[in-house]
Coordinates of C-alpha atoms in Angstrom, one line a residue:
Chain A
M1 CA 35.0 -21.8 36.2
D2 CA 32.9 -18.7 36.6
K3 CA 29.3 -19.7 36.7
R4 CA 27.8 -16.3 36.1
K5 CA 25.8 -16.2 32.9
V6 CA 26.5 -13.5 30.4
G7 CA 23.1 -11.9 29.6
L8 CA 21.0 -8.9 29.4
S9 CA 20.1 -6.9 32.5
D10 CA 16.5 -7.1 33.7
T11 CA 16.1 -3.4 33.1
F12 CA 17.3 -3.8 29.5
K13 CA 15.0 -6.7 29.0
E14 CA 12.1 -4.7 30.3
N15 CA 12.8 -1.8 28.0
T16 CA 13.1 -3.9 24.9
A17 CA 10.2 -6.3 25.6
P18 CA 7.5 -6.2 22.9
K19 CA 4.9 -3.6 23.9
S20 CA 1.9 -5.2 25.3
F21 CA -1.4 -3.5 24.7
A22 CA -4.4 -3.2 27.0
K23 CA -7.1 -4.9 25.0
N24 CA -10.6 -3.8 25.9
K25 CA -14.0 -5.1 24.9
I26 CA -16.0 -2.8 22.7
N27 CA -18.2 -0.9 25.2
G28 CA -21.7 -2.3 25.5
T29 CA -20.9 -5.7 23.8
K30 CA -20.0 -9.2 25.0
Y31 CA -18.3 -10.8 22.1
T32 CA -16.5 -9.3 19.1
I33 CA -16.4 -11.4 15.9
A34 CA -14.5 -10.0 13.0
I35 CA -15.2 -11.0 9.4
S36 CA -11.9 -10.8 7.6
S37 CA -9.8 -11.7 4.6
A38 CA -6.6 -9.9 3.5
K39 CA -8.2 -9.9 0.1
G40 CA -10.9 -7.6 -1.2
G41 CA -14.0 -8.6 -3.1
V42 CA -14.5 -12.0 -1.7
G43 CA -17.8 -11.3 -0.1
K44 CA -17.0 -10.2 3.4
S45 CA -19.7 -7.6 3.7
T46 CA -22.4 -9.9 2.3
F47 CA -21.3 -12.5 4.7
A48 CA -21.2 -10.1 7.6
T49 CA -24.7 -8.8 7.1
N50 CA -26.2 -12.2 6.7
I51 CA -24.4 -13.8 9.6
A52 CA -25.5 -10.9 11.8
L53 CA -29.1 -11.5 10.9
A54 CA -28.8 -15.2 11.3
L55 CA -27.3 -14.7 14.8
K56 CA -30.2 -12.4 15.7
A57 CA -32.6 -15.1 14.6
T58 CA -31.0 -17.4 17.3
G59 CA -32.3 -14.9 19.9
S60 CA -29.1 -12.9 20.4
K61 CA -28.7 -9.1 20.4
V62 CA -26.4 -8.2 17.5
G63 CA -24.6 -5.2 16.2
L64 CA -22.8 -4.6 12.9
L65 CA -19.7 -2.4 12.7
D66 CA -18.4 -1.5 9.3
A67 CA -14.7 -1.1 9.7
D68 CA -14.0 -0.5 6.1
I69 CA -13.3 3.2 6.0
Y70 CA -12.3 3.4 2.3
G71 CA -15.1 1.3 1.1
P72 CA -18.1 1.2 3.5
S73 CA -20.8 -1.2 2.2
L74 CA -23.2 -1.2 5.2
P75 CA -25.3 1.8 4.3
K76 CA -26.3 0.3 1.0
M77 CA -26.5 -3.3 2.0
M78 CA -28.7 -2.5 5.0
S79 CA -30.6 0.4 3.3
I80 CA -29.6 3.0 5.9
N81 CA -29.7 6.5 4.7
K82 CA -29.6 8.7 7.8
K83 CA -27.0 10.2 10.1
P84 CA -26.5 8.8 13.6
E85 CA -27.5 11.1 16.5
S86 CA -25.3 12.2 19.3
K87 CA -26.8 13.4 22.6
D88 CA -23.6 14.9 24.0
G89 CA -21.6 15.8 20.9
K90 CA -19.1 13.1 21.7
S91 CA -20.8 9.7 21.5
L92 CA -22.7 8.3 18.6
I93 CA -26.0 6.3 18.8
P94 CA -26.0 3.3 16.4
I95 CA -28.8 3.1 13.9
E96 CA -31.1 0.1 14.1
Q97 CA -32.2 -1.7 11.0
Y98 CA -33.8 -5.1 10.6
G99 CA -33.2 -5.5 14.4
I100 CA -29.5 -5.0 14.2
E101 CA -27.6 -2.0 15.6
C102 CA -25.4 -0.6 12.9
M103 CA -22.5 1.9 12.5
S104 CA -20.4 2.9 9.4
I105 CA -18.3 5.8 8.3
G106 CA -20.8 5.8 5.4
F107 CA -23.5 7.2 7.8
L108 CA -21.4 10.3 8.4
V109 CA -20.5 11.3 4.8
D110 CA -22.3 11.4 1.5
E111 CA -22.5 8.0 -0.3
E112 CA -20.1 9.0 -3.1
T113 CA -17.6 11.0 -1.0
P114 CA -14.2 9.3 -1.1
M115 CA -12.3 9.1 2.3
I116 CA -8.9 10.3 0.9
W117 CA -7.2 9.6 4.2
R118 CA -3.7 8.5 5.2
G119 CA -3.4 5.8 7.8
P120 CA -3.4 7.8 11.1
M121 CA -6.9 9.2 10.2
V122 CA -8.2 5.7 9.6
T123 CA -6.9 4.7 13.0
S124 CA -8.6 7.6 14.6
A125 CA -11.9 6.7 13.0
I126 CA -11.6 3.1 14.1
K127 CA -11.0 4.3 17.7
T128 CA -14.1 6.5 17.6
F129 CA -16.2 3.5 16.4
T130 CA -15.0 1.2 19.1
E131 CA -14.9 3.6 22.0
K132 CA -17.6 6.2 21.4
V133 CA -20.6 4.3 20.0
L134 CA -23.3 3.6 22.5
W135 CA -23.9 -0.1 21.6
N136 CA -26.7 -1.3 23.8
N137 CA -26.0 -4.5 25.7
L138 CA -25.1 -6.6 22.6
D139 CA -24.3 -10.3 22.8
F140 CA -22.3 -10.1 19.5
I141 CA -20.8 -7.3 17.5
I142 CA -19.9 -8.4 14.0
V143 CA -17.1 -6.3 12.5
D144 CA -16.8 -6.1 8.8
M145 CA -13.0 -5.7 8.2
P146 CA -11.4 -4.0 5.2
P147 CA -8.9 -5.8 3.0
G148 CA -5.2 -5.7 3.8
T149 CA -3.0 -6.1 6.8
G150 CA -2.6 -2.5 7.8
D151 CA -3.8 0.2 10.1
T152 CA -7.4 -1.1 10.8
Q153 CA -6.2 -4.7 11.5
L154 CA -3.4 -3.5 13.7
T155 CA -5.7 -1.1 15.6
F156 CA -8.2 -3.9 16.3
A157 CA -5.5 -6.5 17.2
Q158 CA -3.7 -4.1 19.6
H159 CA -6.6 -2.3 21.3
I160 CA -9.7 -4.5 21.1
K161 CA -10.4 -7.8 22.6
V162 CA -11.4 -9.6 19.4
D163 CA -13.0 -13.0 20.4
G164 CA -12.8 -14.6 17.0
I165 CA -12.0 -14.0 13.4
I166 CA -13.9 -15.7 10.5
I167 CA -11.8 -15.6 7.4
I168 CA -13.6 -15.5 4.0
S169 CA -12.0 -16.5 0.7
T170 CA -12.8 -17.5 -2.8
P171 CA -11.1 -20.8 -3.7
Q172 CA -8.8 -19.2 -6.3
E173 CA -5.0 -19.5 -5.7
I174 CA -4.4 -15.8 -5.9
A175 CA -7.0 -15.1 -3.2
L176 CA -5.7 -17.9 -1.0
Q177 CA -2.2 -16.3 -1.0
D178 CA -3.7 -13.2 0.7
V179 CA -5.6 -15.5 3.1
K180 CA -2.4 -17.2 4.2
R181 CA -0.9 -13.8 4.9
G182 CA -4.0 -12.9 6.9
I183 CA -3.8 -16.1 9.0
K184 CA -0.2 -15.5 9.7
M185 CA -1.0 -11.9 10.8
F186 CA -3.7 -12.9 13.2
D187 CA -1.6 -15.8 14.6
K188 CA 1.2 -13.4 15.1
L189 CA -1.0 -10.8 16.8
K190 CA -2.6 -13.6 18.9
V191 CA -6.1 -13.1 17.7
P192 CA -8.1 -16.4 17.7
I193 CA -9.3 -17.6 14.3
I194 CA -12.8 -19.3 14.4
G195 CA -12.4 -20.8 11.0
L196 CA -12.3 -20.4 7.2
V197 CA -15.3 -20.1 4.8
D198 CA -15.1 -21.0 1.1
N199 CA -17.2 -18.3 -0.5
M200 CA -18.2 -18.2 -4.2
S201 CA -17.4 -21.9 -4.3
F202 CA -19.2 -22.6 -7.5
F203 CA -22.0 -21.3 -9.7
E204 CA -24.9 -23.6 -10.3
S205 CA -26.7 -22.9 -13.6
D206 CA -30.4 -23.7 -14.1
D207 CA -29.6 -27.2 -15.5
G208 CA -28.0 -28.0 -12.1
K209 CA -24.5 -28.0 -13.5
K210 CA -21.9 -26.7 -11.0
H211 CA -19.3 -24.4 -12.6
K212 CA -16.2 -24.1 -10.5
I213 CA -15.3 -20.6 -11.7
F214 CA -12.7 -19.9 -9.1
G215 CA -11.2 -23.4 -8.8
E216 CA -11.9 -25.9 -6.1
G217 CA -10.9 -27.1 -2.7
G218 CA -8.3 -24.5 -2.0
V219 CA -9.9 -23.0 1.1
E220 CA -10.4 -26.3 2.8
K221 CA -6.9 -27.3 2.1
T222 CA -5.5 -24.0 3.4
A223 CA -7.6 -24.6 6.6
K224 CA -6.0 -28.0 7.0
D225 CA -2.5 -26.7 6.3
Y226 CA -2.7 -24.0 8.9
N227 CA -4.6 -26.1 11.4
K228 CA -7.7 -24.0 11.4
K229 CA -11.4 -25.1 11.3
F230 CA -13.1 -25.3 7.9
L231 CA -16.5 -23.8 8.3
G232 CA -18.1 -24.7 5.0
K233 CA -18.9 -23.5 1.5
I234 CA -21.2 -20.8 0.1
P235 CA -21.9 -21.0 -3.6
I236 CA -22.1 -18.0 -5.9
N237 CA -25.7 -17.1 -5.9
I238 CA -27.5 -14.4 -7.8
D239 CA -30.3 -14.0 -5.1
L240 CA -27.6 -13.4 -2.5
R241 CA -25.9 -10.7 -4.6
A242 CA -29.1 -9.1 -5.8
A243 CA -30.4 -8.9 -2.2
A244 CA -27.2 -7.1 -1.1
D245 CA -27.6 -4.7 -4.0
L246 CA -31.2 -4.0 -3.1
G247 CA -30.4 -3.2 0.5
K248 CA -32.1 -6.2 2.2
P249 CA -29.8 -9.1 3.0
L250 CA -31.0 -12.4 1.7
F251 CA -31.4 -13.8 5.2
E252 CA -33.8 -10.9 6.0
K253 CA -35.7 -11.3 2.7
N254 CA -36.1 -15.0 2.8
K255 CA -34.8 -17.0 5.7
N256 CA -35.9 -20.2 4.1
H257 CA -33.7 -19.8 1.0
K258 CA -31.1 -22.5 0.7
I259 CA -28.3 -20.0 1.2
S260 CA -30.0 -18.6 4.3
K261 CA -30.0 -22.1 5.7
I262 CA -26.2 -22.2 5.5
F263 CA -26.0 -18.9 7.5
E264 CA -28.5 -20.3 10.0
E265 CA -26.3 -23.4 10.6
L266 CA -23.2 -21.3 11.0
A267 CA -24.9 -18.9 13.4
K268 CA -26.0 -21.7 15.6
E269 CA -22.5 -23.1 15.6
I270 CA -21.0 -19.7 16.5
K271 CA -23.6 -19.0 19.2
E272 CA -23.0 -22.4 20.9
S273 CA -19.2 -21.9 21.0
F274 CA -19.6 -18.6 22.8
L275 CA -22.8 -18.4 24.8
Chain B
M1 CA -15.2 56.2 0.2
D2 CA -12.1 54.4 0.9
K3 CA -11.4 52.1 -2.1
R4 CA -8.8 49.9 -0.4
K5 CA -10.1 46.4 -0.2
V6 CA -10.1 44.5 3.0
G7 CA -8.2 41.3 2.3
L8 CA -5.5 38.9 3.1
S9 CA -1.9 40.0 2.6
D10 CA 0.1 38.3 -0.2
T11 CA 2.4 36.7 2.3
F12 CA -0.6 35.2 4.2
K13 CA -2.1 34.0 1.0
E14 CA 1.2 32.3 0.0
N15 CA 1.5 30.6 3.3
T16 CA -2.0 29.3 3.3
A17 CA -2.3 28.3 -0.4
P18 CA -2.9 24.5 -0.9
K19 CA 0.4 22.7 -1.1
S20 CA 1.3 22.0 -4.7
F21 CA 3.4 18.9 -5.2
A22 CA 6.2 18.4 -7.7
K23 CA 5.0 15.5 -9.8
N24 CA 7.8 13.5 -11.5
K25 CA 7.8 10.8 -14.0
I26 CA 8.9 7.4 -12.7
N27 CA 12.6 7.3 -13.6
G28 CA 13.3 5.4 -16.8
T29 CA 9.7 5.5 -18.1
K30 CA 7.7 7.6 -20.5
Y31 CA 4.1 7.0 -19.5
T32 CA 2.6 5.8 -16.2
I33 CA -0.8 4.0 -16.5
A34 CA -2.4 3.0 -13.2
I35 CA -5.0 0.2 -13.0
S36 CA -7.3 1.1 -10.2
S37 CA -10.7 0.6 -8.5
A38 CA -11.4 1.6 -5.0
K39 CA -12.8 -1.9 -4.6
G40 CA -10.8 -5.1 -4.1
G41 CA -11.3 -8.4 -5.9
V42 CA -12.6 -7.0 -9.2
G43 CA -9.7 -8.3 -11.3
K44 CA -7.2 -5.4 -11.3
S45 CA -4.1 -7.6 -11.2
T46 CA -5.4 -10.0 -13.9
F47 CA -6.2 -7.0 -16.0
A48 CA -2.8 -5.3 -15.3
T49 CA -0.7 -8.4 -16.3
N50 CA -2.7 -9.0 -19.5
I51 CA -2.8 -5.4 -20.6
A52 CA 1.0 -5.2 -20.0
L53 CA 1.6 -8.2 -22.2
A54 CA -0.8 -6.9 -24.9
L55 CA 1.0 -3.5 -24.9
K56 CA 4.3 -5.3 -25.3
A57 CA 2.8 -7.1 -28.3
T58 CA 2.2 -3.7 -30.0
G59 CA 6.0 -3.2 -30.0
S60 CA 6.2 -1.1 -26.8
K61 CA 8.7 -1.6 -24.0
V62 CA 6.6 -2.3 -20.9
G63 CA 7.1 -2.5 -17.1
L64 CA 4.7 -3.7 -14.4
L65 CA 4.8 -2.2 -10.9
D66 CA 2.8 -4.0 -8.2
A67 CA 1.8 -1.2 -5.8
D68 CA -0.3 -3.5 -3.6
I69 CA 1.9 -3.7 -0.6
Y70 CA -0.6 -5.7 1.5
G71 CA -1.7 -8.1 -1.2
P72 CA 1.0 -8.4 -3.9
S73 CA -0.2 -10.7 -6.7
L74 CA 2.6 -10.1 -9.3
P75 CA 5.0 -12.8 -8.1
K76 CA 2.4 -15.6 -8.5
M77 CA 0.7 -14.2 -11.6
M78 CA 4.0 -13.8 -13.4
S79 CA 5.8 -16.8 -11.9
I80 CA 8.6 -14.8 -10.4
N81 CA 10.4 -16.4 -7.5
K82 CA 13.6 -14.6 -7.1
K83 CA 14.9 -11.5 -5.4
P84 CA 15.8 -8.4 -7.3
E85 CA 19.5 -7.5 -7.4
S86 CA 21.0 -4.2 -6.3
K87 CA 24.4 -3.1 -7.6
D88 CA 25.0 -0.2 -5.1
G89 CA 22.8 -1.3 -2.2
K90 CA 20.4 1.6 -2.9
S91 CA 18.7 0.9 -6.3
L92 CA 16.8 -2.2 -7.4
I93 CA 17.0 -3.9 -10.7
P94 CA 13.6 -5.0 -12.0
I95 CA 13.1 -8.6 -12.8
E96 CA 12.2 -9.4 -16.4
Q97 CA 9.6 -12.1 -17.2
Y98 CA 7.7 -12.7 -20.5
G99 CA 9.5 -9.6 -21.8
I100 CA 8.1 -7.3 -19.1
E101 CA 10.2 -5.6 -16.4
C102 CA 8.5 -6.3 -13.0
M103 CA 8.8 -5.1 -9.4
S104 CA 6.7 -6.1 -6.4
I105 CA 7.1 -6.1 -2.6
G106 CA 6.5 -9.8 -3.0
F107 CA 10.0 -10.2 -4.5
L108 CA 11.5 -8.9 -1.3
V109 CA 9.7 -11.1 1.2
D110 CA 8.6 -14.7 1.6
E111 CA 5.3 -15.4 -0.3
E112 CA 3.2 -15.9 2.9
T113 CA 4.7 -13.1 5.0
P114 CA 2.1 -10.5 5.8
M115 CA 3.2 -6.9 5.6
I116 CA 1.7 -5.8 9.0
W117 CA 2.5 -2.1 8.3
R118 CA 0.9 1.2 9.2
G119 CA 0.4 3.8 6.5
P120 CA 3.8 5.6 6.7
M121 CA 5.7 2.4 6.0
V122 CA 3.5 1.8 2.9
T123 CA 4.3 5.3 1.7
S124 CA 7.9 4.7 2.1
A125 CA 7.8 1.4 0.1
I126 CA 5.9 3.2 -2.7
K127 CA 8.6 5.9 -2.8
T128 CA 11.3 3.3 -3.1
F129 CA 9.5 1.6 -6.0
T130 CA 9.0 4.8 -7.9
E131 CA 12.3 6.4 -7.2
K132 CA 14.9 3.7 -6.8
V133 CA 14.0 1.0 -9.4
L134 CA 16.2 1.0 -12.5
W135 CA 13.5 0.8 -15.1
N136 CA 15.2 0.6 -18.5
N137 CA 13.8 3.1 -21.0
L138 CA 10.2 1.9 -20.9
D139 CA 7.4 3.3 -23.1
F140 CA 4.8 2.3 -20.5
I141 CA 4.8 1.4 -16.9
I142 CA 1.6 -0.3 -15.7
V143 CA 0.9 0.2 -12.0
D144 CA -1.4 -2.3 -10.3
M145 CA -3.0 -0.3 -7.5
P146 CA -4.3 -1.6 -4.2
P147 CA -8.0 -1.2 -3.2
G148 CA -9.0 1.9 -1.2
T149 CA -8.4 5.6 -1.4
G150 CA -5.5 5.9 1.1
D151 CA -1.8 6.2 1.4
T152 CA -0.8 4.5 -1.9
Q153 CA -3.3 6.4 -4.0
L154 CA -2.3 9.7 -2.3
T155 CA 1.4 9.1 -2.7
F156 CA 1.0 8.4 -6.4
A157 CA -1.3 11.4 -7.0
Q158 CA 0.9 13.8 -5.1
H159 CA 4.4 12.8 -6.2
I160 CA 4.1 10.9 -9.5
K161 CA 3.0 12.1 -12.9
V162 CA 0.3 9.5 -13.6
D163 CA -0.7 9.9 -17.3
G164 CA -3.9 7.9 -17.0
I165 CA -6.0 5.7 -14.8
I166 CA -8.0 2.7 -16.0
I167 CA -10.7 1.9 -13.5
I168 CA -11.9 -1.7 -13.3
S169 CA -15.2 -2.8 -11.8
T170 CA -17.7 -5.6 -11.7
P171 CA -21.2 -4.5 -12.6
Q172 CA -22.7 -5.0 -9.1
E173 CA -24.1 -2.0 -7.3
I174 CA -21.9 -2.4 -4.2
A175 CA -18.7 -2.4 -6.3
L176 CA -19.9 0.6 -8.3
Q177 CA -20.3 2.6 -5.2
D178 CA -16.6 2.2 -4.5
V179 CA -15.9 3.0 -8.1
K180 CA -17.8 6.3 -7.9
R181 CA -15.7 7.2 -4.8
G182 CA -12.5 6.3 -6.8
I183 CA -13.6 8.6 -9.7
K184 CA -14.2 11.4 -7.4
M185 CA -10.9 11.0 -5.7
F186 CA -8.9 11.0 -9.0
D187 CA -10.9 14.0 -10.3
K188 CA -10.2 15.8 -7.1
L189 CA -6.5 15.0 -7.2
K190 CA -6.5 15.9 -10.9
V191 CA -5.3 12.6 -12.2
P192 CA -6.7 11.9 -15.7
I193 CA -9.0 8.9 -16.1
I194 CA -8.6 7.0 -19.4
G195 CA -11.8 5.1 -18.9
L196 CA -13.8 2.4 -17.1
V197 CA -13.8 -1.4 -17.8
D198 CA -16.7 -3.7 -17.0
N199 CA -15.0 -6.8 -15.7
M200 CA -16.6 -10.2 -14.8
S201 CA -19.6 -8.9 -16.9
F202 CA -21.2 -12.2 -17.3
F203 CA -20.4 -16.0 -17.2
E204 CA -21.1 -18.0 -20.3
S205 CA -21.8 -21.6 -19.7
D206 CA -21.1 -24.4 -22.3
D207 CA -24.6 -24.1 -23.7
G208 CA -23.9 -20.5 -24.7
K209 CA -26.2 -19.0 -22.0
K210 CA -24.9 -15.8 -20.5
H211 CA -25.4 -15.6 -16.7
K212 CA -25.3 -12.1 -15.4
I213 CA -24.0 -13.1 -12.0
F214 CA -23.1 -9.6 -10.9
G215 CA -25.9 -7.7 -12.6
E216 CA -25.8 -5.7 -15.9
G217 CA -24.9 -2.4 -17.4
G218 CA -23.9 -0.6 -14.2
V219 CA -20.3 0.2 -15.3
E220 CA -21.3 1.7 -18.6
K221 CA -24.0 3.8 -16.9
T222 CA -21.5 5.0 -14.3
A223 CA -19.1 6.0 -17.1
K224 CA -21.8 8.0 -18.7
D225 CA -22.9 9.6 -15.5
Y226 CA -19.4 10.8 -14.7
N227 CA -18.6 11.8 -18.2
K228 CA -15.8 9.1 -18.6
K229 CA -15.1 6.8 -21.5
F230 CA -16.5 3.3 -21.3
L231 CA -13.7 1.0 -22.5
G232 CA -15.7 -2.3 -22.8
K233 CA -16.6 -5.6 -21.2
I234 CA -14.6 -8.6 -20.1
P235 CA -16.6 -11.7 -19.2
I236 CA -15.9 -14.0 -16.3
N237 CA -13.7 -16.7 -17.9
I238 CA -12.2 -19.8 -16.3
D239 CA -9.2 -19.8 -18.7
L240 CA -8.4 -16.2 -17.7
R241 CA -8.6 -17.1 -14.0
A242 CA -6.7 -20.4 -14.3
A243 CA -3.9 -18.8 -16.3
A244 CA -3.4 -16.2 -13.5
D245 CA -3.4 -19.0 -10.9
L246 CA -0.8 -20.9 -12.9
G247 CA 1.5 -18.0 -13.3
K248 CA 1.3 -17.4 -17.0
P249 CA -1.2 -14.7 -18.0
L250 CA -3.7 -15.8 -20.6
F251 CA -2.4 -13.3 -23.2
E252 CA 1.1 -14.9 -22.9
K253 CA -0.3 -18.4 -23.0
N254 CA -2.6 -17.9 -25.9
K255 CA -2.8 -14.6 -27.6
N256 CA -5.5 -15.9 -30.0
H257 CA -8.0 -16.6 -27.1
K258 CA -11.1 -14.5 -27.5
I259 CA -10.3 -12.8 -24.2
S260 CA -6.8 -12.0 -25.3
K261 CA -8.3 -10.3 -28.4
I262 CA -10.1 -7.9 -26.1
F263 CA -6.8 -7.0 -24.4
E264 CA -5.2 -6.6 -27.9
E265 CA -7.8 -4.1 -29.0
L266 CA -7.6 -2.1 -25.7
A267 CA -3.8 -2.1 -25.9
K268 CA -3.9 -0.7 -29.4
E269 CA -6.3 2.0 -28.3
I270 CA -4.1 2.9 -25.4
K271 CA -0.9 3.0 -27.5
E272 CA -2.5 5.2 -30.1
S273 CA -3.7 7.7 -27.5
F274 CA -0.2 8.1 -26.1
L275 CA 2.5 7.4 -28.6

């Protein structure tokens, strides 16, 4: 019997192997942590700004990169209303606010100007923000990701060494469906997931009653089902929302607030797992 | 004095004029109404399913097209768990549920499969849904748009005769910022805006107290500022959310519910303005 195996030639295998991408750190930073959720409107930006400030409070140097090209929130949430400078016409100097280095497409255009852009333009903006910004020796850069599983997510997963993703979701079924898609995407693209946060868990009225507006327990169960860490719950809180609307994140405004304490704990946990 | 004007030749003008696009109706439909908001998570899909059912209740033939490729909600919200048929391998037959003809990318893939696609793939999916679906003589097709101001919005604005956009927002400042960008985009692309809806306006606890979790009045003010019609408020309501999670929209489950009555009124208004 002929023992030769029928198979593909090495050259053919090489030519058809999945492309592997060179993943680089974002220049001037040690660790990249992305705040994600395939779903919009679950509180990613509020989470991103507060966790950045809480990480800073642990003594780390922190930056915030707003990767949501279609819906930048950073300028408003961090009260930044000026354009970044460039010394050579190529690179951009991040803008410091509340001790955090910040960058957003919203710094470059008028607040109400829509970015009516097709995907390749978005990819190009993300590349500029990860390659041409002069981040200054940061321990952590927190990336506020847009909703979806498209160009921005792909660009990060293929070109940037993302050290961990924190996935935010409300507990409602319809949001969790998107979260499951998000988990599958990052697993497929081999980006490590730090864990899942249950945001807008419940609303507590003055009488102390907890209203489970968006349902209950779904995020923790999803974490278990997908073998990911459950990082905890953050209730719906008017102070948290109002602080974001007023341009000073709650953690900056009052770090003794009970919601700020949740961010403080999480930040410590994140710091310990990296530094 | 020589009276000849210095100017561009007609040929040059013709070659450099902005591209004008041939806008077509979606085959098999009379009026296309898109439910939009540059922001995610403000309740577009819940609104889209309920307004579709309320329009049906006025005696119209209605279809629902889920244009959110990255986060399709229609399969779950309308309890549809089968694949659409195709008689010729090219066209797709919509799936009827609760008397509404439906189509979603979610019918074609497993519930948890992420669509890890760059923009051009999204554009191609939207073209399939608007050109190759055999909608059957519909009065209205309701399009549930994704968040953002990118490929999907551009494809609709350039190739489809969209008869009206309904913009949904929560009253919080950060969401309104995205809404303003959305209004500017549709105005720029010359797509008519029917009006703005203030969603998740307030949460009413059992004691009748109204909690303005997301702030107050911002959507109505934005409508005024941009000279658009304000279509009304829809409160945060657990029945509305729970019905969506269970796959039977509130209007289908109980058309006498106080929230269903809001959709009924809006549907009548929409119908009268078109038919």
